[in-house]
Amino acid sequence: MNFYKLIHIIFGEYIFETDATLFPRFANLLSQNKLNVWGSKYKDGKVVFKSSIFTADRVAETAKDAHVPIKIIERKGFPFLFSRYRRRYGLIAGFAFGFFLLFYSQLFVWKIDINGNKSIPALRIEQALEECGLGVGTFIPALDTNYAENTLLLNYRDISSAAISVKGTHIIVSVLERIHLPDIVDTGGYYNVVASEDGIILDIDAADGTPEVREGDVVYKGELLINSFIKGNNDTYRPTHARGIVYAAVNRKFETEIPLERVSKAYTGRTNSKTKYKILGWSVPDLFGDEADYEYFNAISARQHIKLFGFIDLPIEKYSITYTEYKLKTEIITPETAEKFANAELKDYLKSLNAEVLECESQFYHDEENGICKLTANAVVKLNIATEVEFNLNQSISERLDKASE
């Protein structure tokens, strides 16, 4: 906004109108008397111009002395607004109360800005701050930023550093996420590496110890894969902490049943939205509640910070939830559709294994008598079957074998 325009709104201005043929002579007289006018516009044989509230009387006197007829067509600005409503005491009281609330609200937190977070959601940090007593609506004079920082670090271990600063009614929280140390490899003690389950060896990588199997060997659960004893100089053997990765082809079985009679959702097209507001962290009472009016529904929620004129932040948060109604219906599906559902479940199962699938054979058949379809599958996946088993050098051979089998 133009600075002078703001000045004229605050202190007030007059808008005059005069005849266009007389305005040039009148403008010269105003210039000679050092009276400033602005915004002159020609329209339909008339000239409209503006003057400040402080020079309006002198402009009118100059026009009277020069026999130039002018008239006031409008008054603008706060002084005229206040004079117009000077006898409306309720409105004046409302303005006064509003200004008091505006001033009083400056003592509370309006908004929390969080920066520096990458993997941790800002909402999760806001929740942690609320647990520390810092949130929208917190009384700023009583806010102890050092206490809030230390409490946040103690309660939320994923943050290694936090700095909280107050900027007006906004709280700025700068965080550093904790970088966790990698797992420390324990090389102490004496361990053998044995098979955690049956399989065919695909690859063996011994970080320490002596491999006892080769690629293509068939092994069973508990069988020794990497021996703790390593051959040293002079044909001597010494025990160590055997470690390594042993990949093997392992079987995985899967079975599922798909009933041909299924219950599904049928959307009715009806929706209902509920809205709730929070001012300075306090919930505004809702006479209608936030529960759905439907028996079966899906819900989508959202949170929005209210802004005045689209850019001025207000201490108001809008929470909305939209309910979409559906009815339950029973439908009969074909075996072809049931097979698609079963294959989708198989795909999800194989994905959940987090392993390379080497091969997968499946069988699908329709059980008409029970009204179901069945799918059975046998998959071969590549898994690390190495597991470390500790032993004591003082143990007997039979004790070591029993422990390895466990």
Tab-separated table of C-alpha atoms in Angstrom:
chain	number	residue	atom	x	y	z
A	1	MET	CA	0.000	0.000	0.000
A	2	ASN	CA	1.198	3.584	-0.833
A	3	PHE	CA	2.549	5.314	2.293
A	4	TYR	CA	0.727	8.602	1.634
A	5	LYS	CA	-2.522	6.760	1.000
A	6	LEU	CA	-2.182	5.143	4.419
A	7	ILE	CA	-1.566	8.563	5.983
A	8	HIS	CA	-4.724	9.954	4.371
A	9	ILE	CA	-6.777	6.986	5.623
A	10	ILE	CA	-5.521	7.481	9.170
A	11	PHE	CA	-5.912	11.265	9.331
A	12	GLY	CA	-8.802	11.675	6.893
A	13	GLU	CA	-9.366	13.457	3.569
A	14	TYR	CA	-12.039	15.453	1.739
A	15	ILE	CA	-13.172	14.886	-1.843
A	16	PHE	CA	-14.367	18.057	-3.634
A	17	GLU	CA	-16.076	18.624	-6.964
A	18	THR	CA	-16.060	21.774	-9.128
A	19	ASP	CA	-16.714	22.892	-12.705
A	20	ALA	CA	-14.024	21.810	-15.167
A	21	THR	CA	-13.820	25.252	-16.824
A	22	LEU	CA	-13.060	26.963	-13.513
A	23	PHE	CA	-10.595	24.431	-12.166
A	24	PRO	CA	-7.397	25.665	-13.969
A	25	ARG	CA	-7.742	29.197	-12.448
A	26	PHE	CA	-8.669	27.683	-9.078
A	27	ALA	CA	-5.669	25.349	-9.185
A	28	ASN	CA	-3.346	28.352	-9.741
A	29	LEU	CA	-4.846	30.119	-6.723
A	30	LEU	CA	-4.311	26.999	-4.571
A	31	SER	CA	-0.699	26.808	-5.727
A	32	GLN	CA	-0.112	30.487	-4.899
A	33	ASN	CA	-1.531	29.941	-1.392
A	34	LYS	CA	0.586	26.762	-0.999
A	35	LEU	CA	-2.452	24.541	-0.559
A	36	ASN	CA	-1.812	20.994	-1.668
A	37	VAL	CA	-4.534	19.011	-3.477
A	38	TRP	CA	-4.191	15.732	-5.357
A	39	GLY	CA	-6.011	13.064	-7.320
A	40	SER	CA	-7.731	15.434	-9.722
A	41	LYS	CA	-9.888	13.672	-12.326
A	42	TYR	CA	-12.027	15.046	-15.173
A	43	LYS	CA	-15.457	13.480	-15.667
A	44	ASP	CA	-18.602	14.752	-17.408
A	45	GLY	CA	-17.536	18.412	-17.301
A	46	LYS	CA	-16.571	18.222	-13.638
A	47	VAL	CA	-13.262	17.916	-11.825
A	48	VAL	CA	-12.961	15.836	-8.678
A	49	PHE	CA	-9.962	16.454	-6.398
A	50	LYS	CA	-8.868	15.638	-2.838
A	51	SER	CA	-7.432	17.584	0.068
A	52	SER	CA	-6.339	16.679	3.571
A	53	ILE	CA	-8.542	17.324	6.580
A	54	PHE	CA	-6.089	20.030	7.730
A	55	THR	CA	-6.322	22.173	4.555
A	56	ALA	CA	-9.984	21.597	3.651
A	57	ASP	CA	-11.219	24.799	5.358
A	58	ARG	CA	-8.625	26.964	3.605
A	59	VAL	CA	-9.461	25.348	0.253
A	60	ALA	CA	-13.126	26.186	0.822
A	61	GLU	CA	-12.273	29.818	1.767
A	62	THR	CA	-10.080	30.226	-1.312
A	63	ALA	CA	-12.916	28.952	-3.524
A	64	LYS	CA	-15.381	31.354	-1.869
A	65	ASP	CA	-13.079	34.361	-2.352
A	66	ALA	CA	-12.486	33.395	-6.012
A	67	HIS	CA	-16.224	32.822	-6.618
A	68	VAL	CA	-15.521	29.213	-7.617
A	69	PRO	CA	-18.416	26.957	-6.575
A	70	ILE	CA	-17.172	23.692	-4.993
A	71	LYS	CA	-18.975	21.069	-3.001
A	72	ILE	CA	-17.963	18.200	-0.758
A	73	ILE	CA	-19.018	14.882	-2.262
A	74	GLU	CA	-17.325	12.488	0.200
A	75	ARG	CA	-15.325	12.289	3.444
A	76	LYS	CA	-12.930	9.391	4.010
A	77	GLY	CA	-10.692	8.187	6.830
A	78	PHE	CA	-10.796	7.072	10.447
A	79	PRO	CA	-11.858	10.465	11.937
A	80	PHE	CA	-15.105	10.470	9.949
A	81	LEU	CA	-15.667	6.779	10.665
A	82	PHE	CA	-15.403	7.387	14.404
A	83	SER	CA	-17.613	10.475	14.287
A	84	ARG	CA	-20.244	8.548	12.339
A	85	TYR	CA	-20.500	5.919	15.064
A	86	ARG	CA	-19.751	8.109	18.097
A	87	ARG	CA	-23.211	7.505	19.619
A	88	ARG	CA	-23.196	3.750	19.026
A	89	TYR	CA	-21.763	2.774	22.385
A	90	GLY	CA	-22.145	-0.950	21.822
A	91	LEU	CA	-20.053	-0.751	18.663
A	92	ILE	CA	-17.438	1.360	20.413
A	93	ALA	CA	-17.329	-1.100	23.285
A	94	GLY	CA	-16.961	-3.919	20.777
A	95	PHE	CA	-14.017	-2.157	19.122
A	96	ALA	CA	-12.411	-1.563	22.508
A	97	PHE	CA	-12.926	-5.168	23.548
A	98	GLY	CA	-11.530	-6.363	20.215
A	99	PHE	CA	-8.394	-4.240	20.600
A	100	PHE	CA	-8.003	-5.559	24.149
A	101	LEU	CA	-8.262	-9.149	22.927
A	102	LEU	CA	-5.769	-8.419	20.156
A	103	PHE	CA	-3.310	-7.007	22.678
A	104	TYR	CA	-3.911	-9.820	25.165
A	105	SER	CA	-3.464	-12.494	22.508
A	106	GLN	CA	0.061	-11.185	21.859
A	107	LEU	CA	1.023	-12.788	25.183
A	108	PHE	CA	0.354	-16.286	23.836
A	109	VAL	CA	1.971	-18.525	21.218
A	110	TRP	CA	0.152	-18.280	17.894
A	111	LYS	CA	2.215	-20.616	15.745
A	112	ILE	CA	5.147	-23.023	15.982
A	113	ASP	CA	7.599	-23.223	13.068
A	114	ILE	CA	9.894	-26.259	12.947
A	115	ASN	CA	12.971	-26.503	10.761
A	116	GLY	CA	15.955	-28.808	10.451
A	117	ASN	CA	13.913	-32.025	10.515
A	118	LYS	CA	14.321	-34.404	7.574
A	119	SER	CA	13.006	-37.853	8.461
A	120	ILE	CA	11.003	-36.913	11.571
A	121	PRO	CA	7.546	-35.461	10.743
A	122	ALA	CA	6.915	-31.933	12.057
A	123	LEU	CA	3.641	-33.126	13.591
A	124	ARG	CA	5.532	-35.671	15.718
A	125	ILE	CA	7.843	-32.918	17.012
A	126	GLU	CA	4.821	-30.716	17.791
A	127	GLN	CA	3.333	-33.557	19.836
A	128	ALA	CA	6.627	-33.952	21.709
A	129	LEU	CA	6.680	-30.210	22.417
A	130	GLU	CA	3.131	-30.351	23.797
A	131	GLU	CA	4.283	-33.085	26.169
A	132	CYS	CA	6.945	-30.599	27.324
A	133	GLY	CA	4.284	-27.935	27.934
A	134	LEU	CA	4.959	-25.917	24.782
A	135	GLY	CA	2.236	-25.532	22.163
A	136	VAL	CA	-0.153	-23.092	20.541
A	137	GLY	CA	-1.723	-21.100	23.389
A	138	THR	CA	1.287	-21.267	25.744
A	139	PHE	CA	1.663	-18.120	27.889
A	140	ILE	CA	4.854	-16.501	26.527
A	141	PRO	CA	5.969	-14.592	29.700
A	142	ALA	CA	5.983	-17.899	31.609
A	143	LEU	CA	7.817	-19.798	28.858
A	144	ASP	CA	11.200	-21.227	29.844
A	145	THR	CA	12.900	-22.085	26.554
A	146	ASN	CA	15.907	-23.754	28.215
A	147	TYR	CA	13.630	-26.078	30.189
A	148	ALA	CA	11.591	-26.881	27.056
A	149	GLU	CA	14.767	-27.649	25.056
A	150	ASN	CA	16.185	-29.978	27.718
A	151	THR	CA	12.855	-31.737	28.276
A	152	LEU	CA	12.416	-32.271	24.523
A	153	LEU	CA	15.868	-33.846	24.247
A	154	LEU	CA	15.251	-36.112	27.241
A	155	ASN	CA	11.811	-37.254	26.080
A	156	TYR	CA	12.548	-37.629	22.376
A	157	ARG	CA	15.813	-39.468	21.767
A	158	ASP	CA	15.695	-39.147	17.957
A	159	ILE	CA	16.646	-35.457	18.320
A	160	SER	CA	20.246	-34.685	19.275
A	161	SER	CA	19.984	-30.889	19.495
A	162	ALA	CA	17.166	-28.339	19.760
A	163	ALA	CA	17.071	-24.556	19.894
A	164	ILE	CA	13.831	-22.736	20.730
A	165	SER	CA	13.496	-19.009	20.105
A	166	VAL	CA	10.581	-16.602	20.463
A	167	LYS	CA	9.801	-14.206	17.631
A	168	GLY	CA	6.743	-12.157	18.504
A	169	THR	CA	3.912	-14.636	18.869
A	170	HIS	CA	5.740	-17.309	16.886
A	171	ILE	CA	7.987	-20.025	18.283
A	172	ILE	CA	10.845	-21.166	16.057
A	173	VAL	CA	12.202	-24.622	16.836
A	174	SER	CA	15.459	-25.628	15.121
A	175	VAL	CA	16.372	-29.291	15.537
A	176	LEU	CA	19.155	-31.666	14.564
A	177	GLU	CA	18.205	-35.283	14.092
A	178	ARG	CA	20.298	-37.889	15.854
A	179	ILE	CA	22.570	-40.008	13.679
A	180	HIS	CA	22.631	-43.440	15.266
A	181	LEU	CA	25.903	-45.333	15.414
A	182	PRO	CA	26.100	-48.556	13.439
A	183	ASP	CA	25.904	-51.796	15.352
A	184	ILE	CA	29.196	-52.646	16.987
A	185	VAL	CA	30.495	-56.020	15.909
A	186	ASP	CA	31.272	-58.180	18.901
A	187	THR	CA	34.444	-60.169	18.161
A	188	GLY	CA	34.874	-61.557	21.669
A	189	GLY	CA	34.149	-65.091	22.779
A	190	TYR	CA	34.186	-68.285	20.761
A	191	TYR	CA	31.411	-68.916	18.249
A	192	ASN	CA	30.607	-71.325	15.457
A	193	VAL	CA	28.295	-70.401	12.592
A	194	VAL	CA	25.547	-72.962	12.024
A	195	ALA	CA	22.522	-73.182	9.735
A	196	SER	CA	19.293	-71.669	11.038
A	197	GLU	CA	17.236	-73.873	8.681
A	198	ASP	CA	17.476	-76.378	5.855
A	199	GLY	CA	18.657	-75.235	2.438
A	200	ILE	CA	21.057	-75.485	-0.493
A	201	ILE	CA	24.183	-73.318	-0.209
A	202	LEU	CA	24.356	-70.566	-2.833
A	203	ASP	CA	27.156	-68.375	-1.507
A	204	ILE	CA	29.363	-68.335	1.576
A	205	ASP	CA	31.415	-65.396	2.806
A	206	ALA	CA	33.371	-66.091	5.996
A	207	ALA	CA	34.610	-62.916	7.702
A	208	ASP	CA	36.365	-65.016	10.358
A	209	GLY	CA	36.673	-68.772	10.786
A	210	THR	CA	36.988	-71.714	8.400
A	211	PRO	CA	34.133	-72.533	5.947
A	212	GLU	CA	32.941	-76.123	6.250
A	213	VAL	CA	30.533	-76.137	3.284
A	214	ARG	CA	30.686	-75.189	-0.380
A	215	GLU	CA	28.259	-73.907	-2.969
A	216	GLY	CA	25.719	-76.548	-3.924
A	217	ASP	CA	25.912	-78.442	-0.617
A	218	VAL	CA	22.660	-79.430	1.051
A	219	VAL	CA	22.615	-78.459	4.730
A	220	TYR	CA	20.168	-79.024	7.553
A	221	LYS	CA	19.190	-76.922	10.509
A	222	GLY	CA	21.985	-76.844	13.115
A	223	GLU	CA	24.683	-78.054	10.707
A	224	LEU	CA	28.101	-76.421	11.023
A	225	LEU	CA	28.753	-73.848	8.299
A	226	ILE	CA	31.797	-71.882	9.503
A	227	ASN	CA	34.166	-73.498	11.990
A	228	SER	CA	35.588	-71.417	14.785
A	229	PHE	CA	39.023	-73.049	14.512
A	230	ILE	CA	41.545	-71.515	12.101
A	231	LYS	CA	44.712	-73.205	11.005
A	232	GLY	CA	47.783	-71.213	11.907
A	233	ASN	CA	51.541	-71.626	11.625
A	234	ASN	CA	53.165	-74.989	12.331
A	235	ASP	CA	49.860	-76.775	11.592
A	236	THR	CA	48.316	-75.501	14.807
A	237	TYR	CA	44.675	-74.493	15.242
A	238	ARG	CA	43.312	-71.628	17.288
A	239	PRO	CA	39.662	-70.827	18.145
A	240	THR	CA	38.078	-67.502	17.222
A	241	HIS	CA	34.704	-65.789	16.899
A	242	ALA	CA	33.480	-67.173	13.590
A	243	ARG	CA	31.443	-64.701	11.568
A	244	GLY	CA	30.055	-64.580	8.059
A	245	ILE	CA	27.130	-64.557	5.653
A	246	VAL	CA	25.838	-67.760	4.140
A	247	TYR	CA	23.130	-67.509	1.480
A	248	ALA	CA	21.040	-70.561	0.767
A	249	ALA	CA	18.021	-71.539	-1.302
A	250	VAL	CA	15.231	-72.053	1.228
A	251	ASN	CA	11.690	-73.302	0.744
A	252	ARG	CA	8.684	-71.204	1.732
A	253	LYS	CA	5.104	-72.494	1.567
A	254	PHE	CA	2.011	-70.365	1.171
A	255	GLU	CA	-1.686	-71.216	1.256
A	256	THR	CA	-4.818	-69.091	1.102
A	257	GLU	CA	-8.556	-69.563	0.711
A	258	ILE	CA	-10.827	-67.146	-1.124
A	259	PRO	CA	-14.569	-67.500	-0.392
A	260	LEU	CA	-16.756	-66.960	-3.441
A	261	GLU	CA	-19.302	-65.130	-1.303
A	262	ARG	CA	-17.709	-61.839	-0.276
A	263	VAL	CA	-18.757	-58.746	1.623
A	264	SER	CA	-17.776	-55.500	-0.116
A	265	LYS	CA	-18.340	-51.765	0.196
A	266	ALA	CA	-21.033	-50.027	-1.827
A	267	TYR	CA	-20.677	-46.248	-1.610
A	268	THR	CA	-23.959	-44.362	-1.404
A	269	GLY	CA	-22.550	-41.042	-2.609
A	270	ARG	CA	-23.498	-39.290	0.635
A	271	THR	CA	-20.829	-37.283	2.442
A	272	ASN	CA	-20.829	-35.210	5.579
A	273	SER	CA	-18.199	-32.784	6.831
A	274	LYS	CA	-17.554	-31.720	10.403
A	275	THR	CA	-15.473	-28.703	11.332
A	276	LYS	CA	-13.852	-27.798	14.623
A	277	TYR	CA	-11.810	-24.739	15.554
A	278	LYS	CA	-9.069	-24.166	18.088
A	279	ILE	CA	-8.197	-20.654	19.254
A	280	LEU	CA	-4.869	-20.339	21.057
A	281	GLY	CA	-4.965	-24.077	21.639
A	282	TRP	CA	-8.467	-24.041	23.160
A	283	SER	CA	-11.201	-25.962	21.382
A	284	VAL	CA	-14.322	-24.028	20.475
A	285	PRO	CA	-17.383	-25.978	21.720
A	286	ASP	CA	-19.210	-27.712	18.887
A	287	LEU	CA	-22.951	-28.098	19.388
A	288	PHE	CA	-23.213	-30.803	16.720
A	289	GLY	CA	-20.218	-32.915	17.760
A	290	ASP	CA	-17.660	-34.521	15.473
A	291	GLU	CA	-19.119	-38.015	15.229
A	292	ALA	CA	-20.355	-39.415	11.936
A	293	ASP	CA	-24.052	-39.694	11.161
A	294	TYR	CA	-23.518	-42.946	9.262
A	295	GLU	CA	-23.207	-46.528	10.413
A	296	TYR	CA	-20.446	-47.415	7.936
A	297	PHE	CA	-18.095	-44.779	6.593
A	298	ASN	CA	-14.584	-43.780	5.535
A	299	ALA	CA	-13.069	-40.665	7.080
A	300	ILE	CA	-10.478	-38.151	5.853
A	301	SER	CA	-9.173	-35.515	8.271
A	302	ALA	CA	-7.244	-32.287	7.649
A	303	ARG	CA	-5.749	-29.430	9.646
A	304	GLN	CA	-5.427	-25.842	8.426
A	305	HIS	CA	-3.951	-22.662	9.909
A	306	ILE	CA	-6.317	-19.736	9.356
A	307	LYS	CA	-4.794	-16.661	7.722
A	308	LEU	CA	-6.310	-13.192	7.453
A	309	PHE	CA	-6.339	-11.853	3.881
A	310	GLY	CA	-4.419	-14.993	2.927
A	311	PHE	CA	-1.072	-13.984	4.472
A	312	ILE	CA	-1.572	-12.788	8.081
A	313	ASP	CA	-1.275	-15.705	10.507
A	314	LEU	CA	-3.980	-15.949	13.163
A	315	PRO	CA	-3.920	-18.124	16.322
A	316	ILE	CA	-6.791	-20.165	14.903
A	317	GLU	CA	-6.583	-23.734	13.634
A	318	LYS	CA	-9.321	-25.407	11.632
A	319	TYR	CA	-9.807	-29.145	11.947
A	320	SER	CA	-12.078	-30.760	9.405
A	321	ILE	CA	-13.134	-34.349	8.852
A	322	THR	CA	-15.126	-35.655	5.911
A	323	TYR	CA	-17.189	-38.828	6.210
A	324	THR	CA	-18.118	-40.874	3.139
A	325	GLU	CA	-20.948	-43.334	3.682
A	326	TYR	CA	-21.021	-46.859	2.335
A	327	LYS	CA	-23.227	-49.898	2.776
A	328	LEU	CA	-22.136	-53.496	3.147
A	329	LYS	CA	-23.286	-55.777	0.383
A	330	THR	CA	-22.784	-59.463	-0.298
A	331	GLU	CA	-21.713	-60.476	-3.776
A	332	ILE	CA	-20.801	-63.720	-5.502
A	333	ILE	CA	-17.532	-63.637	-7.416
A	334	THR	CA	-16.359	-65.971	-10.163
A	335	PRO	CA	-13.446	-68.394	-9.749
A	336	GLU	CA	-11.471	-66.262	-12.198
A	337	THR	CA	-11.877	-63.226	-9.944
A	338	ALA	CA	-11.022	-65.330	-6.882
A	339	GLU	CA	-7.807	-66.432	-8.583
A	340	LYS	CA	-6.819	-62.794	-9.103
A	341	PHE	CA	-7.395	-62.080	-5.406
A	342	ALA	CA	-5.358	-65.147	-4.407
A	343	ASN	CA	-2.456	-64.208	-6.677
A	344	ALA	CA	-2.482	-60.707	-5.198
A	345	GLU	CA	-2.187	-62.178	-1.693
A	346	LEU	CA	0.670	-64.414	-2.852
A	347	LYS	CA	2.465	-61.417	-4.334
A	348	ASP	CA	2.104	-59.496	-1.048
A	349	TYR	CA	3.414	-62.507	0.889
A	350	LEU	CA	6.515	-62.850	-1.301
A	351	LYS	CA	7.151	-59.128	-0.966
A	352	SER	CA	6.934	-59.383	2.829
A	353	LEU	CA	9.805	-61.917	2.851
A	354	ASN	CA	12.274	-59.183	1.820
A	355	ALA	CA	14.265	-61.749	-0.122
A	356	GLU	CA	15.080	-62.650	-3.713
A	357	VAL	CA	12.569	-65.144	-5.099
A	358	LEU	CA	14.400	-67.772	-7.138
A	359	GLU	CA	11.329	-69.700	-8.261
A	360	CYS	CA	7.700	-70.112	-7.308
A	361	GLU	CA	5.196	-72.804	-8.258
A	362	SER	CA	1.517	-72.443	-7.407
A	363	GLN	CA	-1.669	-74.446	-7.811
A	364	PHE	CA	-5.199	-73.081	-7.841
A	365	TYR	CA	-8.418	-75.077	-7.631
A	366	HIS	CA	-12.119	-74.476	-7.076
A	367	ASP	CA	-13.875	-76.241	-4.185
A	368	GLU	CA	-17.504	-76.083	-5.312
A	369	GLU	CA	-18.790	-78.053	-2.328
A	370	ASN	CA	-17.527	-75.516	0.236
A	371	GLY	CA	-17.869	-72.489	-2.040
A	372	ILE	CA	-14.217	-71.499	-1.862
A	373	CYS	CA	-11.135	-71.349	-4.034
A	374	LYS	CA	-7.723	-72.394	-2.752
A	375	LEU	CA	-4.231	-71.457	-3.800
A	376	THR	CA	-1.112	-73.265	-2.601
A	377	ALA	CA	2.399	-72.181	-3.518
A	378	ASN	CA	5.923	-73.424	-2.930
A	379	ALA	CA	8.553	-70.719	-3.336
A	380	VAL	CA	12.332	-70.937	-3.252
A	381	VAL	CA	13.964	-67.794	-1.884
A	382	LYS	CA	17.525	-66.675	-1.209
A	383	LEU	CA	18.094	-66.119	2.527
A	384	ASN	CA	21.010	-65.722	4.904
A	385	ILE	CA	20.823	-68.819	7.128
A	386	ALA	CA	23.978	-68.108	9.174
A	387	THR	CA	23.493	-67.912	12.931
A	388	GLU	CA	26.228	-67.706	15.562
A	389	VAL	CA	26.346	-70.216	18.411
A	390	GLU	CA	28.661	-69.635	21.341
A	391	PHE	CA	30.646	-72.473	22.905
A	392	ASN	CA	33.029	-72.906	25.811
A	393	LEU	CA	36.425	-74.473	25.273
A	394	ASN	CA	35.925	-76.394	28.492
A	395	GLN	CA	32.709	-78.014	27.222
A	396	SER	CA	32.681	-81.604	26.115
A	397	ILE	CA	32.109	-82.444	22.476
A	398	SER	CA	28.588	-83.726	23.190
A	399	GLU	CA	27.651	-80.450	24.945
A	400	ARG	CA	28.857	-78.411	21.980
A	401	LEU	CA	26.824	-80.498	19.561
A	402	ASP	CA	23.683	-80.109	21.710
A	403	LYS	CA	24.129	-76.338	21.864
A	404	ALA	CA	24.733	-76.119	18.113
A	405	SER	CA	21.526	-78.050	17.487
A	406	GLU	CA	19.565	-75.590	19.631
